[in-house]
Amino acid sequence: MSLSFNNFTQLENFGHSLRAPSYRFQPKCAQEIEEVFRLARKHELTVTARGAGRSYNDAALNGGGVMLDLSAMNHILEWDPTAGLVRCEPGVTLEQLWQCVEPAGWWPPVVSGTMRTTLGGCLAANIHGKNNFKMGTIGEHVVEFTALLPTGAEITCTPTKNADLFYSMISGLGMLGIFTSIRMQMKHIESGLLEVHAFPVHDLHEHLSFLLEYAPSYDYIVGWLDTTHGGKSLGRGQIHAANYLHGKEDPNPQQTMQLNNQILPPRIFGVFPKSILYLFMRPFVNNLGWWGVNTAKYLASLRRHTFRQSHAAFHFLLDYVPNWERSAGRGGLIQYQSFLPKETAEDAWREMLTLSLKRGLPSYLGVTKRHRPDQFLLSHTVDGLSLALDFKVTERNRTKLSSMLQEFDEIVLQAGGRFYFAKNSETSAEHARAFLGEETLSKFKKLKKRCDPDGVLESDLYRRLFR
Ligand SMILES: Cc1cc2nc3c(=O)[nH]c(=O)nc-3n(C[C@H](O)[C@H](O)[C@H](O)COP(=O)(O)OP(=O)(O)OC[C@H]3O[C@@H](n4cnc5c(N)ncnc54)[C@H](O)[C@@H]3O)c2cc1C
C-alpha cells in the first residue's frame, strides 16, 4: 500500500456543495484499515472514514488527507431469521440489509430517508427515522459492535461492556475509531405493507399540533411543509402517518413481503428511465418554479385519504428519483435541520421561515418529524420536533445563504434546540459548543485523547467544529 496520484481523488458531499481532494483507500478487512493508519502516520496525514458519502455536509470529507472508503467491507456476516439478529460489516447498506431480512418477516428498526447509506455511516451519525419518537435512534438497536482504534487496539462494545465507548462512538462521526462489525436487532413485521393516512394541515400551528397529537397513535409520522408560502399559510403542508399491519389485516403477507413487491421500479410508467429524470427537474429548481411545484403539491394534498404502501416505498421516497440532488445544478444544495423542544418549535420556525422568505432565499423542501431524546454523547435529538430545509446553492447566493443559516443557528440556540452533524454545514465551533455544552465537549475530548492520542482521525467537519 502506498500513496500515489492513482488514489488522489476529488470527493464531494451528498449535496455537491463542497469538494475535498483526498487519497482514497478501500480496505477489505480490519488489517488493511490498520495498514492505512500506519501509512497515514508515516506521511503525517489525517484519516476520515467514508461509507456511502450520503452526509449532506463535510462529515465524510478530508481535504488533503486520507479517505478510508469502507464500501468494500460490505458483507452480511451472520443472519438469524428466528431471532432477527444480524451481524454485518460496516459498508453494508440499508438496501442490502432490508433486502436480506424482509422476506423472513423483519425490517430494520430505524432507517434513513435513503437506503443507500451504510451501517457504519448510520451508526457514526446515529441516524433517526420517521419513528424516532417511538423507536429512538439506530444506536438503540445495536447489540454489539467491534471497532479498530487508531492505536491499533481492537475493541468490542455493548451497552454494558466498554459502555462509555458504545455511547460515544455511536454518534461520534468516526472521530474515535472505525466500526469493523455491527450486530443489530431487527423489528418483526407481519406484512410487507404499511397503512398510511394522509391529511392536510393549513398552517404552522396546525402542522406542529397534529404531529404532537397524532404521533402516539402511529408507528411512523412525517410532515411535508410548503416552505414557499408565508403569511397565514406559513407552515401549511401534509402529514403522513403510518401503522404496521397485524394479524389478518394483510390477507397475503407472504406475498407482500416478497422483494418484487418492495423494490422501486427503475422506470416511470414502465418506459421512462428514472436515472435521467433529474435533468427534467432542473428548469423548475428556482424560486418561481419551486413555488409552483409546492402550490400544486399542496392543492393535490387537500383531500384526506388512506392507502397501503410497501415499506420500501414509504421510507425511501427520495430514492425514487436517482441523483435528484443534482437537479439543484452546479452549486449543489445544503440541508439545514434543526431540532427544537416542542414548547419553542413554533415560534422559532415561524421566525426562520419568515426570514428566509423575506431574504428571497426560500427553502425548496421542508420535512418535519417528531423526536425523543437519547443518551448518546453527541446526540442531536430532543423531546420535540425537527424541521429539515433544503436550499439551492449558487455562486450568487452562497455568502448570503451561509450568513442566514448562521442566524438560524442563533434562533435555534435561543430556543434551546440542537443541530445534526450529518446535515448542517454552516454551524460554527462556537454554536456547536453552545448546544453541546462544556461537559459533553470535555468528555468527548478526553475520549478522543484516549482512543486517538496522535489525532489521526480528523475530517473537515472535525476541524470546523472541534479543533
Ligand atoms: C436523501 C437522504 C436522506 C436522509 N435521511 C435521513 C434521515 O431520515 N435520518 C437521518 O438521521 N439521516 C438522514 N440522512 C443522513 C444520512 O443518514 C447520514 O448522513 C449517514 O451518516 C450517511 O451514511 P453514509 O454511509 O453515507 O456515511 P458517510 O456520509 O460516508 O459518513 C458519515 C459519517 O460516518 C463516518 N463513518 C462512515 N463509516 C464509518 C465507519 N465504518 N466507522 C466509523 N465512522 C464511519 C464518517 O467518517 C462520517 O463522519 C439522509 C441523507 C440523504 C442523502
Coordinates of C-alpha atoms and ligand atoms in Angstrom, one line a residue:
M1 CA 0.0 0.0 0.0
S2 CA 1.5 3.4 -0.9
L3 CA 0.4 7.0 -1.5
S4 CA 0.2 7.9 -5.2
F5 CA -1.7 10.1 -7.7
N6 CA -3.6 6.9 -8.6
N7 CA -5.6 7.2 -5.4
F8 CA -5.7 11.0 -5.2
T9 CA -9.3 11.9 -6.0
Q10 CA -11.9 14.7 -5.6
L11 CA -14.7 13.8 -3.2
E12 CA -17.9 15.7 -2.6
N13 CA -20.6 15.8 0.0
F14 CA -24.1 14.4 -0.9
G15 CA -25.4 17.8 -1.9
H16 CA -22.3 18.5 -4.2
S17 CA -21.9 21.9 -2.5
L18 CA -18.4 21.0 -1.0
R19 CA -15.3 19.4 -2.6
A20 CA -12.2 17.9 -1.0
P21 CA -9.3 16.2 -2.7
S22 CA -8.1 13.1 -0.8
Y23 CA -6.0 9.9 -1.0
R24 CA -8.7 7.2 -1.3
F25 CA -8.1 3.7 0.1
Q26 CA -10.6 0.9 0.0
P27 CA -9.8 -1.6 2.7
K28 CA -11.3 -5.1 2.6
C29 CA -10.6 -6.1 6.2
A30 CA -9.5 -4.7 9.6
Q31 CA -5.8 -5.4 8.9
E32 CA -6.0 -3.2 5.8
I33 CA -7.5 -0.4 7.9
E34 CA -4.6 -0.8 10.2
E35 CA -2.2 -0.5 7.3
V36 CA -3.9 2.7 6.2
F37 CA -3.4 4.1 9.7
R38 CA 0.3 3.2 9.5
L39 CA 0.7 4.8 6.1
A40 CA -1.1 8.0 7.2
R41 CA 1.1 8.3 10.3
K42 CA 4.2 7.9 8.2
H43 CA 3.2 10.7 5.9
E44 CA 1.7 12.8 8.8
L45 CA -1.8 12.7 7.2
T46 CA -5.2 12.6 8.9
V47 CA -7.8 9.9 8.1
T48 CA -11.6 10.0 7.7
A49 CA -13.9 7.1 7.2
R50 CA -16.5 7.2 4.4
G51 CA -19.4 4.9 4.0
A52 CA -21.6 5.9 1.1
G53 CA -20.8 9.7 1.3
R54 CA -24.5 10.4 1.9
S55 CA -23.9 13.1 4.5
Y56 CA -25.1 16.5 3.4
N57 CA -22.1 18.2 4.9
D58 CA -18.3 17.8 5.4
A59 CA -18.6 14.8 7.9
A60 CA -17.1 12.4 5.3
L61 CA -14.6 14.8 3.7
N62 CA -11.0 15.2 4.5
G63 CA -9.3 17.8 2.3
G64 CA -5.6 16.9 1.7
G65 CA -5.9 13.8 3.9
V66 CA -6.7 10.1 3.6
M67 CA -10.2 8.9 2.8
L68 CA -10.9 5.4 4.2
D69 CA -13.6 4.2 1.9
L70 CA -15.4 1.3 3.7
S71 CA -17.8 0.5 0.9
A72 CA -15.9 -2.7 0.0
M73 CA -16.4 -4.1 3.6
N74 CA -20.0 -4.9 2.7
H75 CA -20.7 -8.5 3.7
I76 CA -23.6 -9.7 5.8
L77 CA -21.6 -12.0 8.2
E78 CA -24.5 -13.7 10.1
W79 CA -28.2 -13.7 9.8
D80 CA -30.5 -15.5 12.3
P81 CA -34.1 -15.2 10.9
T82 CA -35.5 -16.8 14.0
A83 CA -34.2 -14.2 16.4
G84 CA -34.0 -11.3 13.9
L85 CA -30.3 -10.8 14.8
V86 CA -27.9 -9.7 12.1
R87 CA -24.1 -9.1 12.1
C88 CA -22.7 -7.0 9.3
E89 CA -19.5 -5.4 8.0
P90 CA -19.7 -1.6 8.2
G91 CA -20.1 -1.0 4.5
V92 CA -23.3 -3.0 4.3
T93 CA -26.0 -0.6 3.0
L94 CA -29.6 -0.3 4.4
E95 CA -30.7 -1.5 1.0
Q96 CA -28.7 -4.8 1.4
L97 CA -29.9 -5.1 5.0
W98 CA -33.7 -4.8 4.3
Q99 CA -33.5 -7.0 1.3
C100 CA -31.8 -9.7 3.4
V101 CA -34.3 -9.6 6.3
E102 CA -37.6 -8.5 4.9
P103 CA -38.6 -11.8 3.2
A104 CA -38.3 -13.5 6.6
G105 CA -40.6 -11.0 8.3
W106 CA -38.2 -8.5 9.7
W107 CA -37.4 -4.8 8.9
P108 CA -34.5 -2.6 10.2
P109 CA -35.9 -0.8 13.2
V110 CA -34.6 2.6 12.1
V111 CA -33.9 3.7 8.6
S112 CA -32.9 7.0 6.9
G113 CA -34.9 8.6 4.0
T114 CA -32.5 6.9 1.6
M115 CA -31.5 3.2 1.6
R116 CA -28.0 4.0 0.1
T117 CA -26.4 4.8 3.4
T118 CA -24.0 2.3 5.1
L119 CA -24.4 0.9 8.6
G120 CA -21.0 2.4 9.6
G121 CA -22.2 5.8 8.5
C122 CA -25.6 5.4 10.1
L123 CA -24.0 4.5 13.5
A124 CA -21.4 7.3 13.3
A125 CA -24.2 9.8 12.8
N126 CA -26.7 7.8 14.9
I127 CA -29.5 8.3 12.4
H128 CA -33.2 8.6 13.2
G129 CA -36.2 7.6 11.1
K130 CA -39.8 8.7 10.8
N131 CA -40.4 6.6 14.0
N132 CA -37.8 8.4 16.2
F133 CA -40.5 9.3 18.8
K134 CA -41.2 5.6 19.3
M135 CA -38.1 3.6 18.4
G136 CA -35.3 6.1 19.2
T137 CA -32.1 6.3 17.1
I138 CA -30.4 3.4 15.3
G139 CA -27.9 3.1 18.2
E140 CA -30.6 1.9 20.5
H141 CA -30.9 -1.3 18.4
V142 CA -27.2 -2.1 18.3
V143 CA -26.4 -5.1 20.4
E144 CA -22.7 -5.1 19.9
F145 CA -20.0 -3.6 17.6
T146 CA -16.3 -4.1 17.1
A147 CA -14.1 -1.2 16.2
L148 CA -10.5 -0.5 15.4
L149 CA -8.8 2.4 17.1
P150 CA -6.0 4.4 15.5
T151 CA -3.8 3.0 18.3
G152 CA -4.2 -0.4 16.7
A153 CA -6.4 -1.7 19.5
E154 CA -9.5 -3.7 18.5
I155 CA -12.4 -3.3 20.9
T156 CA -15.8 -4.8 21.4
C157 CA -18.5 -2.6 22.8
T158 CA -22.1 -3.3 24.1
P159 CA -24.4 -1.1 26.2
T160 CA -22.7 -2.7 29.2
K161 CA -19.2 -3.6 28.0
N162 CA -17.0 -0.5 27.2
A163 CA -20.2 1.4 27.6
D164 CA -18.6 4.8 27.5
L165 CA -17.2 4.0 24.0
F166 CA -20.5 2.4 23.0
Y167 CA -22.4 5.6 23.7
S168 CA -19.8 7.9 22.2
M169 CA -18.6 6.0 19.1
I170 CA -22.2 5.8 18.1
S171 CA -22.9 9.5 17.3
G172 CA -19.1 10.1 17.3
L173 CA -18.8 10.8 13.5
G174 CA -15.9 8.4 13.1
M175 CA -13.6 10.5 15.2
L176 CA -12.8 7.9 17.9
G177 CA -12.4 4.7 15.8
I178 CA -13.6 2.7 12.8
F179 CA -16.5 0.3 13.1
T180 CA -15.5 -3.1 11.7
S181 CA -18.6 -5.2 12.5
I182 CA -22.1 -4.4 13.8
R183 CA -24.6 -6.7 15.4
M184 CA -28.2 -5.4 15.4
Q185 CA -31.7 -6.5 16.4
M186 CA -34.3 -6.2 13.6
K187 CA -38.0 -5.4 14.1
H188 CA -40.5 -8.2 13.5
I189 CA -43.2 -7.4 10.9
E190 CA -46.4 -9.2 9.9
S191 CA -46.9 -7.7 6.5
G192 CA -44.9 -6.1 3.7
L193 CA -47.3 -3.2 3.7
L194 CA -48.0 -0.2 5.9
E195 CA -51.4 1.6 6.3
V196 CA -50.7 5.2 5.5
H197 CA -53.1 8.1 6.5
A198 CA -52.5 11.4 4.6
F199 CA -54.1 14.6 5.8
P200 CA -53.6 18.3 5.0
V201 CA -52.5 20.9 7.5
H202 CA -53.3 24.6 6.8
D203 CA -50.7 26.5 8.9
L204 CA -47.7 26.0 11.1
H205 CA -49.7 25.8 14.4
E206 CA -51.9 23.1 13.0
H207 CA -48.9 21.3 11.4
L208 CA -47.0 21.0 14.6
S209 CA -50.0 20.3 16.8
F210 CA -51.0 17.4 14.6
L211 CA -47.5 15.9 14.7
L212 CA -47.5 16.1 18.5
E213 CA -51.1 14.9 19.0
Y214 CA -51.1 12.1 16.4
A215 CA -47.7 10.6 16.9
P216 CA -48.6 8.4 19.9
S217 CA -51.3 6.6 17.8
Y218 CA -48.9 5.7 14.9
D219 CA -45.7 3.8 14.2
Y220 CA -44.4 6.4 11.9
I221 CA -45.1 10.1 11.3
V222 CA -43.6 12.7 8.9
G223 CA -44.7 16.0 7.5
W224 CA -44.1 17.9 4.3
L225 CA -44.0 21.6 4.8
D226 CA -44.6 24.1 2.0
T227 CA -41.6 26.4 2.6
T228 CA -42.5 28.8 -0.2
H229 CA -45.7 30.3 1.3
G230 CA -45.8 32.8 4.1
G231 CA -48.4 34.9 5.9
K232 CA -51.4 32.9 7.1
S233 CA -50.4 29.9 5.1
L234 CA -46.9 29.7 6.6
G235 CA -46.2 26.1 7.6
R236 CA -49.0 24.5 5.6
G237 CA -48.4 21.1 4.2
Q238 CA -49.4 17.4 4.6
I239 CA -48.8 14.8 7.3
H240 CA -48.3 11.1 6.5
A241 CA -48.8 8.8 9.5
A242 CA -48.4 5.1 9.1
N243 CA -49.0 1.9 11.0
Y244 CA -47.8 -1.7 10.7
L245 CA -50.4 -4.2 9.7
H246 CA -51.1 -7.0 12.1
G247 CA -52.8 -10.4 12.1
K248 CA -55.3 -10.8 9.2
E249 CA -55.2 -7.1 8.2
D250 CA -53.0 -8.2 5.3
P251 CA -54.6 -11.3 3.8
N252 CA -51.4 -12.2 1.9
P253 CA -48.4 -11.3 3.9
Q254 CA -46.1 -14.0 2.4
Q255 CA -46.6 -12.2 -1.0
T256 CA -46.4 -8.6 0.2
M257 CA -43.1 -9.4 1.9
Q258 CA -41.6 -10.7 -1.3
L259 CA -38.8 -8.5 -2.7
N260 CA -40.5 -8.0 -6.0
N261 CA -43.4 -6.2 -4.2
Q262 CA -41.0 -3.9 -2.5
I263 CA -38.3 -2.9 -5.0
L264 CA -38.7 0.5 -6.5
P265 CA -39.2 0.3 -10.3
P266 CA -36.3 1.7 -12.4
R267 CA -38.7 3.2 -15.0
I268 CA -41.7 5.5 -14.7
F269 CA -44.8 4.1 -16.4
G270 CA -42.5 1.2 -17.3
V271 CA -40.9 3.3 -20.0
F272 CA -39.1 6.4 -18.9
P273 CA -35.8 5.7 -17.1
K274 CA -35.8 7.4 -13.7
S275 CA -32.0 7.9 -13.8
I276 CA -32.3 10.9 -16.1
L277 CA -35.4 12.4 -14.5
Y278 CA -33.4 14.9 -12.5
L279 CA -32.4 16.7 -15.8
F280 CA -36.1 17.4 -16.5
M281 CA -36.4 18.8 -12.9
R282 CA -33.7 21.4 -13.4
P283 CA -35.8 24.1 -15.1
F284 CA -38.1 24.1 -12.1
V285 CA -35.4 24.4 -9.4
N286 CA -35.6 28.1 -8.9
N287 CA -37.8 30.3 -6.6
L288 CA -40.7 30.7 -9.1
G289 CA -40.6 27.0 -10.3
W290 CA -40.5 25.6 -6.8
W291 CA -43.3 28.0 -5.7
G292 CA -45.4 26.4 -8.4
V293 CA -44.4 22.8 -7.5
N294 CA -45.2 23.4 -3.8
T295 CA -48.5 25.1 -4.6
A296 CA -49.5 22.2 -6.9
K297 CA -48.5 19.7 -4.3
Y298 CA -50.4 21.4 -1.5
L299 CA -53.6 21.7 -3.7
A300 CA -53.3 18.0 -4.5
S301 CA -52.9 17.1 -0.9
L302 CA -56.1 18.8 0.4
R303 CA -58.1 15.6 0.5
R304 CA -57.7 13.2 3.5
H305 CA -57.1 9.7 2.3
T306 CA -55.8 6.3 3.4
F307 CA -53.8 3.9 1.3
R308 CA -51.4 0.9 1.7
Q309 CA -47.8 1.2 0.7
S310 CA -44.8 -1.1 0.8
H311 CA -42.2 -0.4 3.5
A312 CA -39.6 0.5 0.8
A313 CA -41.9 3.0 -1.0
F314 CA -42.9 4.6 2.3
H315 CA -39.4 5.0 3.7
F316 CA -37.3 5.7 0.6
L317 CA -39.4 8.1 -1.4
L318 CA -36.3 10.1 -2.3
D319 CA -34.6 7.1 -3.9
Y320 CA -37.5 7.1 -6.5
V321 CA -35.5 9.7 -8.4
P322 CA -31.8 8.8 -8.6
N323 CA -29.5 11.8 -8.5
W324 CA -32.4 14.1 -7.6
E325 CA -29.9 16.3 -5.7
R326 CA -28.2 17.1 -9.0
S327 CA -31.3 18.9 -10.1
A328 CA -30.1 21.9 -7.9
G329 CA -27.4 22.5 -10.5
R330 CA -23.6 23.2 -10.2
G331 CA -23.7 25.0 -6.8
G332 CA -25.4 22.0 -5.2
L333 CA -27.7 22.0 -2.2
I334 CA -27.4 22.4 1.5
Q335 CA -29.7 20.9 4.1
Y336 CA -30.3 22.6 7.4
Q337 CA -32.0 20.5 10.1
S338 CA -32.9 21.9 13.5
F339 CA -34.3 20.0 16.5
L340 CA -36.4 22.0 18.8
P341 CA -38.3 21.4 22.1
K342 CA -42.0 21.1 21.5
E343 CA -42.6 24.2 23.5
T344 CA -40.4 26.5 21.4
A345 CA -40.5 25.0 17.9
E346 CA -43.4 27.0 16.5
D347 CA -42.1 30.5 17.3
A348 CA -38.5 29.6 16.2
W349 CA -39.6 28.1 12.9
R350 CA -42.0 30.9 12.2
E351 CA -39.1 33.4 12.6
M352 CA -36.8 31.3 10.4
L353 CA -39.3 30.6 7.6
T354 CA -40.4 34.3 7.6
L355 CA -36.7 35.4 7.4
S356 CA -35.9 33.1 4.5
L357 CA -38.9 34.4 2.5
K358 CA -38.0 38.0 3.4
R359 CA -34.4 37.5 2.2
G360 CA -35.6 35.9 -1.1
L361 CA -33.8 32.7 0.0
P362 CA -36.7 30.2 0.4
S363 CA -36.0 26.6 1.1
Y364 CA -37.5 24.3 -1.6
L365 CA -38.3 21.4 0.6
G366 CA -39.3 21.2 4.2
V367 CA -39.7 18.0 6.2
T368 CA -40.9 17.7 9.8
K369 CA -40.6 14.8 12.3
R370 CA -41.4 14.0 15.9
H371 CA -38.5 13.0 18.2
R372 CA -37.5 11.8 21.6
P373 CA -34.1 12.4 23.4
D374 CA -31.4 9.7 23.6
Q375 CA -28.4 9.0 25.7
F376 CA -25.6 9.1 23.0
L377 CA -22.8 11.6 23.6
L378 CA -23.2 13.8 20.6
S379 CA -26.9 13.4 20.4
H380 CA -29.0 15.6 18.1
T381 CA -32.5 14.7 19.3
V382 CA -34.8 16.4 21.7
D383 CA -38.3 15.8 23.2
G384 CA -39.8 17.8 20.4
L385 CA -39.7 18.2 16.6
S386 CA -37.3 18.7 13.7
L387 CA -37.5 20.7 10.5
A388 CA -35.2 19.8 7.6
L389 CA -34.9 22.6 5.0
D390 CA -33.2 22.1 1.6
F391 CA -31.6 25.2 0.0
K392 CA -30.2 25.5 -3.5
V393 CA -26.7 27.0 -3.5
T394 CA -25.5 29.3 -6.3
E395 CA -22.4 31.4 -6.8
R396 CA -24.5 34.5 -6.1
N397 CA -26.4 33.3 -3.0
R398 CA -23.6 31.3 -1.3
T399 CA -22.4 34.0 1.1
K400 CA -25.9 35.4 1.8
L401 CA -27.2 31.8 2.5
S402 CA -24.4 31.0 4.7
S403 CA -24.9 34.0 6.9
M404 CA -28.7 33.4 7.0
L405 CA -28.1 29.9 8.2
Q406 CA -25.8 31.2 11.0
E407 CA -28.7 33.5 12.0
F408 CA -30.9 30.4 12.1
D409 CA -28.3 28.8 14.4
E410 CA -28.8 31.8 16.8
I411 CA -32.5 31.4 16.8
V412 CA -32.3 27.6 17.4
L413 CA -29.9 28.1 20.3
Q414 CA -32.1 30.7 21.9
A415 CA -35.0 28.3 21.7
G416 CA -33.0 25.5 23.4
G417 CA -32.6 23.5 20.2
R418 CA -29.9 21.2 18.8
F419 CA -28.2 20.5 15.4
Y420 CA -27.4 17.4 13.5
F421 CA -23.8 16.8 12.4
A422 CA -24.9 14.7 9.4
K423 CA -26.7 17.7 7.8
N424 CA -25.7 21.3 8.6
S425 CA -22.6 22.6 7.0
E426 CA -22.6 26.2 8.2
T427 CA -22.7 25.6 12.0
S428 CA -19.6 27.2 13.7
A429 CA -17.4 25.8 16.5
E430 CA -18.9 28.4 18.8
H431 CA -22.5 27.3 18.0
A432 CA -21.6 23.6 18.4
R433 CA -20.1 24.4 21.8
A434 CA -23.2 26.3 22.8
F435 CA -25.6 23.4 22.0
L436 CA -23.4 20.5 23.2
G437 CA -22.3 22.2 26.5
E438 CA -18.9 22.2 28.2
E439 CA -19.4 18.9 30.0
T440 CA -20.2 16.9 26.8
L441 CA -17.3 18.6 24.9
S442 CA -14.8 17.8 27.6
K443 CA -16.0 14.2 27.8
F444 CA -15.6 13.9 24.0
K445 CA -12.1 15.4 24.1
K446 CA -11.0 13.0 26.9
L447 CA -12.3 10.0 24.9
K448 CA -10.6 11.4 21.8
K449 CA -7.2 11.6 23.6
R450 CA -7.7 8.0 24.9
C451 CA -8.7 6.4 21.5
D452 CA -6.7 8.6 19.2
P453 CA -3.8 10.2 21.1
D454 CA -2.0 11.2 17.9
G455 CA -5.1 12.9 16.4
V456 CA -5.1 10.6 13.3
L457 CA -8.9 10.7 12.8
E458 CA -9.9 14.1 11.5
S459 CA -12.5 15.2 9.0
D460 CA -13.3 18.6 7.6
L461 CA -16.2 18.6 10.0
Y462 CA -14.0 17.9 12.9
R463 CA -11.7 20.8 12.1
R464 CA -14.7 23.1 11.6
L465 CA -16.3 22.2 14.9
F466 CA -14.0 20.6 17.4
R467 CA -10.4 21.7 16.9
Ligands
LIG1 C1 -31.6 11.6 0.8 C2 -31.1 11.5 2.2 C3 -32.0 11.2 3.2 C4 -31.5 11.1 4.5 N1 -32.4 10.9 5.5 C5 -32.0 10.8 6.8 C6 -33.0 10.5 7.8 O1 -34.1 10.3 7.6 N2 -32.5 10.4 9.1 C7 -31.2 10.6 9.4 O2 -30.8 10.5 10.6 N3 -30.2 10.9 8.4 C8 -30.7 11.0 7.1 N4 -29.8 11.3 6.2 C9 -28.4 11.5 6.5 C10 -27.6 10.1 6.5 O3 -28.3 9.1 7.0 C11 -26.3 10.2 7.3 O4 -25.5 11.3 6.8 C12 -25.5 9.0 7.3 O5 -24.4 9.1 8.1 C13 -24.9 8.7 5.8 O6 -24.4 7.4 5.8 P1 -23.1 7.1 4.9 O7 -22.9 5.6 4.9 O8 -23.3 7.7 3.6 O9 -22.0 7.8 5.7 P2 -20.9 8.9 5.2 O10 -21.7 10.2 4.8 O11 -20.0 8.4 4.2 O12 -20.2 9.2 6.6 C14 -21.0 9.8 7.7 C15 -20.1 9.8 8.9 O13 -19.8 8.4 9.3 C16 -18.4 8.2 9.5 N5 -18.2 6.8 9.1 C17 -18.6 6.1 8.0 N6 -18.3 4.8 8.1 C18 -17.7 4.6 9.3 C19 -17.2 3.5 10.0 N7 -17.2 2.3 9.5 N8 -16.7 3.7 11.2 C20 -16.7 4.9 11.8 N9 -17.2 6.0 11.2 C21 -17.7 5.9 10.0 C22 -17.8 9.2 8.5 O14 -16.5 9.5 8.9 C23 -18.7 10.4 8.7 O15 -18.4 11.1 9.9 C24 -30.2 11.3 4.8 C25 -29.2 11.6 3.8 C26 -29.7 11.6 2.5 C27 -28.7 11.8 1.4

